[in-house]
JSON list of C-alpha atoms in Angstrom, two decimals:
[
{"chain": "Z", "resi": 1, "resn": "MET", "atom": "CA", "xyz": [-16.72, 0.28, -19.88]},
{"chain": "Z", "resi": 2, "resn": "PRO", "atom": "CA", "xyz": [-14.01, 1.33, -17.37]},
{"chain": "Z", "resi": 3, "resn": "SER", "atom": "CA", "xyz": [-13.27, -1.07, -14.55]},
{"chain": "Z", "resi": 4, "resn": "ASP", "atom": "CA", "xyz": [-13.79, -0.02, -10.95]},
{"chain": "Z", "resi": 5, "resn": "ILE", "atom": "CA", "xyz": [-10.57, -1.74, -9.84]},
{"chain": "Z", "resi": 6, "resn": "ARG", "atom": "CA", "xyz": [-8.48, 0.87, -8.03]},
{"chain": "Z", "resi": 7, "resn": "VAL", "atom": "CA", "xyz": [-4.69, 0.59, -8.32]},
{"chain": "Z", "resi": 8, "resn": "LYS", "atom": "CA", "xyz": [-2.04, 1.83, -5.90]},
{"chain": "Z", "resi": 9, "resn": "ILE", "atom": "CA", "xyz": [1.54, 2.25, -7.12]},
{"chain": "Z", "resi": 10, "resn": "CYS", "atom": "CA", "xyz": [3.78, 2.36, -4.06]},
{"chain": "Z", "resi": 11, "resn": "GLY", "atom": "CA", "xyz": [7.37, 3.42, -3.49]},
{"chain": "Z", "resi": 12, "resn": "LEU", "atom": "CA", "xyz": [7.55, 6.38, -5.86]},
{"chain": "Z", "resi": 13, "resn": "THR", "atom": "CA", "xyz": [10.83, 8.27, -5.77]},
{"chain": "Z", "resi": 14, "resn": "ARG", "atom": "CA", "xyz": [10.95, 10.39, -8.96]},
{"chain": "Z", "resi": 15, "resn": "SER", "atom": "CA", "xyz": [8.82, 12.92, -10.84]},
{"chain": "Z", "resi": 16, "resn": "GLN", "atom": "CA", "xyz": [8.72, 10.75, -13.95]},
{"chain": "Z", "resi": 17, "resn": "ASP", "atom": "CA", "xyz": [7.37, 7.84, -11.90]},
{"chain": "Z", "resi": 18, "resn": "LEU", "atom": "CA", "xyz": [4.59, 9.99, -10.50]},
{"chain": "Z", "resi": 19, "resn": "ALA", "atom": "CA", "xyz": [3.79, 11.18, -14.03]},
{"chain": "Z", "resi": 20, "resn": "ALA", "atom": "CA", "xyz": [3.58, 7.54, -15.21]},
{"chain": "Z", "resi": 21, "resn": "VAL", "atom": "CA", "xyz": [1.19, 6.73, -12.37]},
{"chain": "Z", "resi": 22, "resn": "VAL", "atom": "CA", "xyz": [-1.06, 9.65, -13.32]},
{"chain": "Z", "resi": 23, "resn": "TYR", "atom": "CA", "xyz": [-0.94, 8.79, -17.02]},
{"chain": "Z", "resi": 24, "resn": "ALA", "atom": "CA", "xyz": [-1.80, 5.13, -16.38]},
{"chain": "Z", "resi": 25, "resn": "GLY", "atom": "CA", "xyz": [-4.86, 6.07, -14.33]},
{"chain": "Z", "resi": 26, "resn": "ALA", "atom": "CA", "xyz": [-3.88, 4.70, -10.92]},
{"chain": "Z", "resi": 27, "resn": "ALA", "atom": "CA", "xyz": [-5.93, 5.88, -7.93]},
{"chain": "Z", "resi": 28, "resn": "TYR", "atom": "CA", "xyz": [-3.22, 5.98, -5.25]},
{"chain": "Z", "resi": 29, "resn": "ALA", "atom": "CA", "xyz": [0.45, 7.04, -5.11]},
{"chain": "Z", "resi": 30, "resn": "GLY", "atom": "CA", "xyz": [2.52, 5.65, -2.24]},
{"chain": "Z", "resi": 31, "resn": "PHE", "atom": "CA", "xyz": [5.54, 7.32, -0.64]},
{"chain": "Z", "resi": 32, "resn": "VAL", "atom": "CA", "xyz": [7.77, 5.21, 1.63]},
{"chain": "Z", "resi": 33, "resn": "PHE", "atom": "CA", "xyz": [9.22, 6.65, 4.84]},
{"chain": "Z", "resi": 34, "resn": "PHE", "atom": "CA", "xyz": [11.40, 3.77, 6.04]},
{"chain": "Z", "resi": 35, "resn": "GLU", "atom": "CA", "xyz": [15.16, 4.15, 5.91]},
{"chain": "Z", "resi": 36, "resn": "LYS", "atom": "CA", "xyz": [15.91, 0.47, 5.28]},
{"chain": "Z", "resi": 37, "resn": "SER", "atom": "CA", "xyz": [13.89, 0.53, 2.07]},
{"chain": "Z", "resi": 38, "resn": "PRO", "atom": "CA", "xyz": [15.47, 1.35, -1.33]},
{"chain": "Z", "resi": 39, "resn": "ARG", "atom": "CA", "xyz": [12.29, 3.39, -1.88]},
{"chain": "Z", "resi": 40, "resn": "HIS", "atom": "CA", "xyz": [12.75, 5.57, 1.20]},
{"chain": "Z", "resi": 41, "resn": "LEU", "atom": "CA", "xyz": [12.09, 9.28, 0.73]},
{"chain": "Z", "resi": 42, "resn": "GLU", "atom": "CA", "xyz": [13.29, 12.14, 2.87]},
{"chain": "Z", "resi": 43, "resn": "VAL", "atom": "CA", "xyz": [10.44, 14.40, 3.96]},
{"chain": "Z", "resi": 44, "resn": "GLU", "atom": "CA", "xyz": [11.39, 17.32, 1.69]},
{"chain": "Z", "resi": 45, "resn": "ALA", "atom": "CA", "xyz": [11.65, 15.06, -1.37]},
{"chain": "Z", "resi": 46, "resn": "ALA", "atom": "CA", "xyz": [8.24, 13.55, -0.58]},
{"chain": "Z", "resi": 47, "resn": "LYS", "atom": "CA", "xyz": [6.75, 17.02, -0.15]},
{"chain": "Z", "resi": 48, "resn": "ALA", "atom": "CA", "xyz": [8.03, 18.08, -3.59]},
{"chain": "Z", "resi": 49, "resn": "LEU", "atom": "CA", "xyz": [6.60, 14.94, -5.21]},
{"chain": "Z", "resi": 50, "resn": "ALA", "atom": "CA", "xyz": [3.26, 15.21, -3.43]},
{"chain": "Z", "resi": 51, "resn": "LEU", "atom": "CA", "xyz": [2.87, 18.79, -4.57]},
{"chain": "Z", "resi": 52, "resn": "GLU", "atom": "CA", "xyz": [3.19, 17.59, -8.19]},
{"chain": "Z", "resi": 53, "resn": "ALA", "atom": "CA", "xyz": [0.29, 15.14, -7.77]},
{"chain": "Z", "resi": 54, "resn": "PRO", "atom": "CA", "xyz": [-2.98, 16.19, -9.41]},
{"chain": "Z", "resi": 55, "resn": "VAL", "atom": "CA", "xyz": [-6.19, 16.57, -7.46]},
{"chain": "Z", "resi": 56, "resn": "GLY", "atom": "CA", "xyz": [-7.91, 13.20, -7.21]},
{"chain": "Z", "resi": 57, "resn": "LEU", "atom": "CA", "xyz": [-4.75, 11.09, -6.88]},
{"chain": "Z", "resi": 58, "resn": "ALA", "atom": "CA", "xyz": [-4.66, 9.83, -3.28]},
{"chain": "Z", "resi": 59, "resn": "LYS", "atom": "CA", "xyz": [-1.26, 10.40, -1.68]},
{"chain": "Z", "resi": 60, "resn": "VAL", "atom": "CA", "xyz": [-0.37, 7.70, 0.84]},
{"chain": "Z", "resi": 61, "resn": "ALA", "atom": "CA", "xyz": [2.48, 7.75, 3.37]},
{"chain": "Z", "resi": 62, "resn": "LEU", "atom": "CA", "xyz": [3.84, 4.29, 4.19]},
{"chain": "Z", "resi": 63, "resn": "THR", "atom": "CA", "xyz": [5.49, 4.13, 7.62]},
{"chain": "Z", "resi": 64, "resn": "VAL", "atom": "CA", "xyz": [6.79, 1.29, 9.78]},
{"chain": "Z", "resi": 65, "resn": "ASN", "atom": "CA", "xyz": [6.38, 1.56, 13.56]},
{"chain": "Z", "resi": 66, "resn": "ALA", "atom": "CA", "xyz": [6.90, 5.31, 13.27]},
{"chain": "Z", "resi": 67, "resn": "THR", "atom": "CA", "xyz": [6.93, 7.47, 16.40]},
{"chain": "Z", "resi": 68, "resn": "ASP", "atom": "CA", "xyz": [4.58, 10.40, 16.89]},
{"chain": "Z", "resi": 69, "resn": "ALA", "atom": "CA", "xyz": [7.53, 12.74, 16.33]},
{"chain": "Z", "resi": 70, "resn": "GLU", "atom": "CA", "xyz": [8.33, 11.10, 12.98]},
{"chain": "Z", "resi": 71, "resn": "LEU", "atom": "CA", "xyz": [4.70, 11.18, 11.91]},
{"chain": "Z", "resi": 72, "resn": "ASP", "atom": "CA", "xyz": [4.38, 14.81, 13.00]},
{"chain": "Z", "resi": 73, "resn": "ARG", "atom": "CA", "xyz": [7.30, 15.74, 10.72]},
{"chain": "Z", "resi": 74, "resn": "ILE", "atom": "CA", "xyz": [5.81, 13.85, 7.77]},
{"chain": "Z", "resi": 75, "resn": "THR", "atom": "CA", "xyz": [2.23, 15.06, 8.13]},
{"chain": "Z", "resi": 76, "resn": "GLU", "atom": "CA", "xyz": [3.19, 18.69, 8.78]},
{"chain": "Z", "resi": 77, "resn": "ALA", "atom": "CA", "xyz": [5.34, 18.87, 5.63]},
{"chain": "Z", "resi": 78, "resn": "VAL", "atom": "CA", "xyz": [3.71, 16.54, 3.11]},
{"chain": "Z", "resi": 79, "resn": "PRO", "atom": "CA", "xyz": [0.14, 17.04, 1.83]},
{"chain": "Z", "resi": 80, "resn": "LEU", "atom": "CA", "xyz": [-1.31, 13.57, 2.39]},
{"chain": "Z", "resi": 81, "resn": "ASP", "atom": "CA", "xyz": [-4.63, 11.80, 1.97]},
{"chain": "Z", "resi": 82, "resn": "MET", "atom": "CA", "xyz": [-3.90, 8.62, 3.92]},
{"chain": "Z", "resi": 83, "resn": "LEU", "atom": "CA", "xyz": [-1.49, 6.94, 6.33]},
{"chain": "Z", "resi": 84, "resn": "GLN", "atom": "CA", "xyz": [-0.41, 3.35, 5.66]},
{"chain": "Z", "resi": 85, "resn": "LEU", "atom": "CA", "xyz": [0.91, 1.52, 8.73]},
{"chain": "Z", "resi": 86, "resn": "HIS", "atom": "CA", "xyz": [3.17, -1.33, 7.67]},
{"chain": "Z", "resi": 87, "resn": "GLY", "atom": "CA", "xyz": [4.76, -2.36, 10.96]},
{"chain": "Z", "resi": 88, "resn": "ALA", "atom": "CA", "xyz": [3.62, -4.12, 14.12]},
{"chain": "Z", "resi": 89, "resn": "GLU", "atom": "CA", "xyz": [1.28, -1.31, 15.16]},
{"chain": "Z", "resi": 90, "resn": "SER", "atom": "CA", "xyz": [-1.40, -2.57, 17.56]},
{"chain": "Z", "resi": 91, "resn": "PRO", "atom": "CA", "xyz": [-5.11, -1.94, 17.00]},
{"chain": "Z", "resi": 92, "resn": "GLU", "atom": "CA", "xyz": [-4.91, 0.62, 19.82]},
{"chain": "Z", "resi": 93, "resn": "ARG", "atom": "CA", "xyz": [-2.08, 2.43, 18.02]},
{"chain": "Z", "resi": 94, "resn": "VAL", "atom": "CA", "xyz": [-4.05, 2.45, 14.77]},
{"chain": "Z", "resi": 95, "resn": "ALA", "atom": "CA", "xyz": [-7.06, 3.99, 16.49]},
{"chain": "Z", "resi": 96, "resn": "ALA", "atom": "CA", "xyz": [-4.89, 6.58, 18.26]},
{"chain": "Z", "resi": 97, "resn": "LEU", "atom": "CA", "xyz": [-3.20, 7.67, 15.03]},
{"chain": "Z", "resi": 98, "resn": "ARG", "atom": "CA", "xyz": [-6.51, 8.02, 13.21]},
{"chain": "Z", "resi": 99, "resn": "GLU", "atom": "CA", "xyz": [-7.64, 10.38, 15.94]},
{"chain": "Z", "resi": 100, "resn": "ARG", "atom": "CA", "xyz": [-4.34, 12.27, 16.21]},
{"chain": "Z", "resi": 101, "resn": "TYR", "atom": "CA", "xyz": [-3.94, 13.09, 12.53]},
{"chain": "Z", "resi": 102, "resn": "GLY", "atom": "CA", "xyz": [-7.50, 13.11, 11.25]},
{"chain": "Z", "resi": 103, "resn": "LEU", "atom": "CA", "xyz": [-6.43, 11.11, 8.21]},
{"chain": "Z", "resi": 104, "resn": "PRO", "atom": "CA", "xyz": [-7.80, 7.76, 7.00]},
{"chain": "Z", "resi": 105, "resn": "VAL", "atom": "CA", "xyz": [-5.52, 4.91, 8.07]},
{"chain": "Z", "resi": 106, "resn": "MET", "atom": "CA", "xyz": [-4.76, 1.77, 6.07]},
{"chain": "Z", "resi": 107, "resn": "LYS", "atom": "CA", "xyz": [-3.27, -1.08, 8.13]},
{"chain": "Z", "resi": 108, "resn": "ALA", "atom": "CA", "xyz": [-1.13, -3.68, 6.38]},
{"chain": "Z", "resi": 109, "resn": "VAL", "atom": "CA", "xyz": [-1.55, -7.25, 7.61]},
{"chain": "Z", "resi": 110, "resn": "GLY", "atom": "CA", "xyz": [0.87, -9.97, 6.52]},
{"chain": "Z", "resi": 111, "resn": "ILE", "atom": "CA", "xyz": [-0.66, -13.31, 5.57]},
{"chain": "Z", "resi": 112, "resn": "ALA", "atom": "CA", "xyz": [1.17, -16.64, 5.39]},
{"chain": "Z", "resi": 113, "resn": "ASP", "atom": "CA", "xyz": [-1.52, -19.13, 6.41]},
{"chain": "Z", "resi": 114, "resn": "GLU", "atom": "CA", "xyz": [-5.01, -19.36, 7.89]},
{"chain": "Z", "resi": 115, "resn": "SER", "atom": "CA", "xyz": [-3.82, -18.51, 11.40]},
{"chain": "Z", "resi": 116, "resn": "ASP", "atom": "CA", "xyz": [-3.12, -14.94, 10.22]},
{"chain": "Z", "resi": 117, "resn": "LEU", "atom": "CA", "xyz": [-6.68, -14.25, 9.03]},
{"chain": "Z", "resi": 118, "resn": "PRO", "atom": "CA", "xyz": [-8.19, -13.26, 12.43]},
{"chain": "Z", "resi": 119, "resn": "LYS", "atom": "CA", "xyz": [-5.88, -10.23, 12.47]},
{"chain": "Z", "resi": 120, "resn": "LEU", "atom": "CA", "xyz": [-7.75, -8.86, 9.47]},
{"chain": "Z", "resi": 121, "resn": "VAL", "atom": "CA", "xyz": [-11.00, -8.92, 11.45]},
{"chain": "Z", "resi": 122, "resn": "GLU", "atom": "CA", "xyz": [-9.29, -7.31, 14.43]},
{"chain": "Z", "resi": 123, "resn": "TYR", "atom": "CA", "xyz": [-7.80, -4.44, 12.44]},
{"chain": "Z", "resi": 124, "resn": "SER", "atom": "CA", "xyz": [-10.98, -3.93, 10.40]},
{"chain": "Z", "resi": 125, "resn": "ARG", "atom": "CA", "xyz": [-12.54, -2.61, 13.61]},
{"chain": "Z", "resi": 126, "resn": "VAL", "atom": "CA", "xyz": [-10.10, 0.31, 13.89]},
{"chain": "Z", "resi": 127, "resn": "ALA", "atom": "CA", "xyz": [-8.68, 1.01, 10.39]},
{"chain": "Z", "resi": 128, "resn": "ASP", "atom": "CA", "xyz": [-10.35, 2.71, 7.44]},
{"chain": "Z", "resi": 129, "resn": "GLN", "atom": "CA", "xyz": [-8.84, 0.20, 5.02]},
{"chain": "Z", "resi": 130, "resn": "LEU", "atom": "CA", "xyz": [-6.84, -3.03, 5.12]},
{"chain": "Z", "resi": 131, "resn": "LEU", "atom": "CA", "xyz": [-3.82, -3.91, 3.02]},
{"chain": "Z", "resi": 132, "resn": "VAL", "atom": "CA", "xyz": [-3.71, -7.71, 2.71]},
{"chain": "Z", "resi": 133, "resn": "ASP", "atom": "CA", "xyz": [-0.05, -8.47, 2.02]},
{"chain": "Z", "resi": 134, "resn": "ALA", "atom": "CA", "xyz": [2.32, -11.43, 2.04]},
{"chain": "Z", "resi": 135, "resn": "LYS", "atom": "CA", "xyz": [3.99, -11.94, 5.40]},
{"chain": "Z", "resi": 136, "resn": "PRO", "atom": "CA", "xyz": [7.69, -11.00, 5.02]},
{"chain": "Z", "resi": 137, "resn": "PRO", "atom": "CA", "xyz": [10.36, -13.69, 5.49]},
{"chain": "Z", "resi": 138, "resn": "LYS", "atom": "CA", "xyz": [11.55, -13.99, 9.09]},
{"chain": "Z", "resi": 139, "resn": "ASP", "atom": "CA", "xyz": [15.08, -12.93, 8.19]},
{"chain": "Z", "resi": 140, "resn": "GLY", "atom": "CA", "xyz": [13.95, -10.12, 5.87]},
{"chain": "Z", "resi": 141, "resn": "GLY", "atom": "CA", "xyz": [14.62, -6.52, 6.79]},
{"chain": "Z", "resi": 142, "resn": "LEU", "atom": "CA", "xyz": [11.66, -5.14, 4.84]},
{"chain": "Z", "resi": 143, "resn": "PRO", "atom": "CA", "xyz": [8.03, -5.54, 5.97]},
{"chain": "Z", "resi": 144, "resn": "GLY", "atom": "CA", "xyz": [6.81, -5.12, 2.37]},
{"chain": "Z", "resi": 145, "resn": "GLY", "atom": "CA", "xyz": [8.01, -4.55, -1.16]},
{"chain": "Z", "resi": 146, "resn": "ASN", "atom": "CA", "xyz": [9.66, -7.96, -1.21]},
{"chain": "Z", "resi": 147, "resn": "GLY", "atom": "CA", "xyz": [7.93, -9.19, -4.35]},
{"chain": "Z", "resi": 148, "resn": "LEU", "atom": "CA", "xyz": [6.44, -12.15, -2.47]},
{"chain": "Z", "resi": 149, "resn": "ALA", "atom": "CA", "xyz": [2.93, -13.47, -2.95]},
{"chain": "Z", "resi": 150, "resn": "PHE", "atom": "CA", "xyz": [0.84, -15.56, -0.57]},
{"chain": "Z", "resi": 151, "resn": "ASP", "atom": "CA", "xyz": [-1.73, -18.22, -1.36]},
{"chain": "Z", "resi": 152, "resn": "TRP", "atom": "CA", "xyz": [-4.61, -16.08, -2.63]},
{"chain": "Z", "resi": 153, "resn": "ARG", "atom": "CA", "xyz": [-7.06, -18.92, -2.04]},
{"chain": "Z", "resi": 154, "resn": "LEU", "atom": "CA", "xyz": [-6.82, -18.10, 1.69]},
{"chain": "Z", "resi": 155, "resn": "ILE", "atom": "CA", "xyz": [-8.88, -14.95, 1.16]},
{"chain": "Z", "resi": 156, "resn": "ALA", "atom": "CA", "xyz": [-10.97, -15.96, -1.86]},
{"chain": "Z", "resi": 157, "resn": "GLY", "atom": "CA", "xyz": [-14.50, -14.71, -1.34]},
{"chain": "Z", "resi": 158, "resn": "ARG", "atom": "CA", "xyz": [-13.76, -13.21, 2.10]},
{"chain": "Z", "resi": 159, "resn": "ARG", "atom": "CA", "xyz": [-14.93, -9.72, 3.01]},
{"chain": "Z", "resi": 160, "resn": "TRP", "atom": "CA", "xyz": [-14.30, -7.41, 5.92]},
{"chain": "Z", "resi": 161, "resn": "ALA", "atom": "CA", "xyz": [-16.09, -4.44, 7.44]},
{"chain": "Z", "resi": 162, "resn": "VAL", "atom": "CA", "xyz": [-13.87, -1.94, 5.57]},
{"chain": "Z", "resi": 163, "resn": "PRO", "atom": "CA", "xyz": [-12.46, -1.69, 2.03]},
{"chain": "Z", "resi": 164, "resn": "TRP", "atom": "CA", "xyz": [-9.33, -3.74, 1.44]},
{"chain": "Z", "resi": 165, "resn": "MET", "atom": "CA", "xyz": [-6.44, -3.86, -0.98]},
{"chain": "Z", "resi": 166, "resn": "LEU", "atom": "CA", "xyz": [-4.48, -6.88, -2.21]},
{"chain": "Z", "resi": 167, "resn": "ALA", "atom": "CA", "xyz": [-0.67, -6.67, -2.20]},
{"chain": "Z", "resi": 168, "resn": "GLY", "atom": "CA", "xyz": [2.32, -8.97, -2.36]},
{"chain": "Z", "resi": 169, "resn": "GLY", "atom": "CA", "xyz": [4.11, -10.23, -5.44]},
{"chain": "Z", "resi": 170, "resn": "LEU", "atom": "CA", "xyz": [1.70, -8.71, -7.93]},
{"chain": "Z", "resi": 171, "resn": "THR", "atom": "CA", "xyz": [2.94, -8.11, -11.49]},
{"chain": "Z", "resi": 172, "resn": "PRO", "atom": "CA", "xyz": [1.39, -7.16, -14.83]},
{"chain": "Z", "resi": 173, "resn": "GLU", "atom": "CA", "xyz": [1.40, -10.91, -15.62]},
{"chain": "Z", "resi": 174, "resn": "ASN", "atom": "CA", "xyz": [-0.48, -12.16, -12.54]},
{"chain": "Z", "resi": 175, "resn": "VAL", "atom": "CA", "xyz": [-2.67, -9.30, -11.33]},
{"chain": "Z", "resi": 176, "resn": "ARG", "atom": "CA", "xyz": [-5.65, -10.28, -13.49]},
{"chain": "Z", "resi": 177, "resn": "ASP", "atom": "CA", "xyz": [-5.66, -13.79, -12.00]},
{"chain": "Z", "resi": 178, "resn": "ALA", "atom": "CA", "xyz": [-5.23, -12.36, -8.50]},
{"chain": "Z", "resi": 179, "resn": "VAL", "atom": "CA", "xyz": [-8.25, -10.09, -8.89]},
{"chain": "Z", "resi": 180, "resn": "HIS", "atom": "CA", "xyz": [-10.32, -12.90, -10.39]},
{"chain": "Z", "resi": 181, "resn": "LEU", "atom": "CA", "xyz": [-9.43, -15.36, -7.62]},
{"chain": "Z", "resi": 182, "resn": "THR", "atom": "CA", "xyz": [-9.74, -13.06, -4.60]},
{"chain": "Z", "resi": 183, "resn": "GLY", "atom": "CA", "xyz": [-12.46, -10.66, -5.70]},
{"chain": "Z", "resi": 184, "resn": "ALA", "atom": "CA", "xyz": [-10.21, -7.74, -4.78]},
{"chain": "Z", "resi": 185, "resn": "ARG", "atom": "CA", "xyz": [-11.46, -4.33, -5.92]},
{"chain": "Z", "resi": 186, "resn": "GLN", "atom": "CA", "xyz": [-8.14, -2.65, -5.08]},
{"chain": "Z", "resi": 187, "resn": "VAL", "atom": "CA", "xyz": [-4.55, -3.79, -5.73]},
{"chain": "Z", "resi": 188, "resn": "ASP", "atom": "CA", "xyz": [-1.15, -2.49, -4.67]},
{"chain": "Z", "resi": 189, "resn": "VAL", "atom": "CA", "xyz": [2.20, -2.94, -6.42]},
{"chain": "Z", "resi": 190, "resn": "SER", "atom": "CA", "xyz": [5.75, -1.75, -5.85]},
{"chain": "Z", "resi": 191, "resn": "SER", "atom": "CA", "xyz": [8.58, -4.05, -6.92]},
{"chain": "Z", "resi": 192, "resn": "GLY", "atom": "CA", "xyz": [6.42, -5.61, -9.66]},
{"chain": "Z", "resi": 193, "resn": "VAL", "atom": "CA", "xyz": [6.61, -2.44, -11.78]},
{"chain": "Z", "resi": 194, "resn": "GLU", "atom": "CA", "xyz": [10.28, -1.56, -11.25]},
{"chain": "Z", "resi": 195, "resn": "ALA", "atom": "CA", "xyz": [13.29, -1.46, -13.54]},
{"chain": "Z", "resi": 196, "resn": "ALA", "atom": "CA", "xyz": [15.48, -1.52, -10.41]},
{"chain": "Z", "resi": 197, "resn": "PRO", "atom": "CA", "xyz": [14.73, -1.18, -6.67]},
{"chain": "Z", "resi": 198, "resn": "GLY", "atom": "CA", "xyz": [13.16, 2.24, -6.18]},
{"chain": "Z", "resi": 199, "resn": "LEU", "atom": "CA", "xyz": [13.05, 3.06, -9.90]},
{"chain": "Z", "resi": 200, "resn": "LYS", "atom": "CA", "xyz": [9.69, 2.52, -11.56]},
{"chain": "Z", "resi": 201, "resn": "ASP", "atom": "CA", "xyz": [9.19, 1.53, -15.20]},
{"chain": "Z", "resi": 202, "resn": "ALA", "atom": "CA", "xyz": [6.48, 3.56, -16.97]},
{"chain": "Z", "resi": 203, "resn": "ALA", "atom": "CA", "xyz": [5.60, 0.76, -19.39]},
{"chain": "Z", "resi": 204, "resn": "LEU", "atom": "CA", "xyz": [5.21, -1.75, -16.56]},
{"chain": "Z", "resi": 205, "resn": "ILE", "atom": "CA", "xyz": [3.01, 0.68, -14.61]},
{"chain": "Z", "resi": 206, "resn": "SER", "atom": "CA", "xyz": [0.78, 1.11, -17.66]},
{"chain": "Z", "resi": 207, "resn": "ASP", "atom": "CA", "xyz": [0.67, -2.66, -18.29]},
{"chain": "Z", "resi": 208, "resn": "PHE", "atom": "CA", "xyz": [-0.17, -3.32, -14.63]},
{"chain": "Z", "resi": 209, "resn": "VAL", "atom": "CA", "xyz": [-3.07, -0.87, -14.48]},
{"chain": "Z", "resi": 210, "resn": "GLN", "atom": "CA", "xyz": [-4.47, -2.14, -17.78]},
{"chain": "Z", "resi": 211, "resn": "ALA", "atom": "CA", "xyz": [-4.22, -5.78, -16.66]},
{"chain": "Z", "resi": 212, "resn": "ALA", "atom": "CA", "xyz": [-5.80, -5.06, -13.28]},
{"chain": "Z", "resi": 213, "resn": "GLN", "atom": "CA", "xyz": [-8.72, -3.29, -14.89]},
{"chain": "Z", "resi": 214, "resn": "SER", "atom": "CA", "xyz": [-9.26, -5.69, -17.80]}
]
């Protein structure tokens, strides 16, 4: 019986990576629009990749504190199904962007300890989905994709008013335990299925999806 665990593979940069995501049966494909990231895509490259995606694969644009002008460029060129906000966007900003673009919005919230959990409740009031991620290191330049996990026991058994996705340090080796411990029905991976930063490994993608759904 197929599992209902939905998998997002983020940071796709090449056609063969998108093909591996489709073949493995992932539900979401993530494109990164953040110049500091090794997974950053220019708008035209993202458009070309998104147009290769089959119907039914949700195409997600990850942005970090993007301006309206930047988001206008992305959304006008790239056929998208969802925006993922991975910066310090306020709840008011999340609500405004949902209205402006008419797309579902997923808000990433970094977790390090219990004091971060109220933010999940706050953003659940304005976002369509939550991405529960590890809080990046203070000196790190990247808000995500760092391969770091947080203590999953912090969110074990917790639920919010909207669907949520678990991220942060997930790999084919640990995703089954993560799902079991947290009760997550959706998981997100980027660096955990890479051969090198920005270059996905088809075998790891397949192993990850199988492990998540087993």
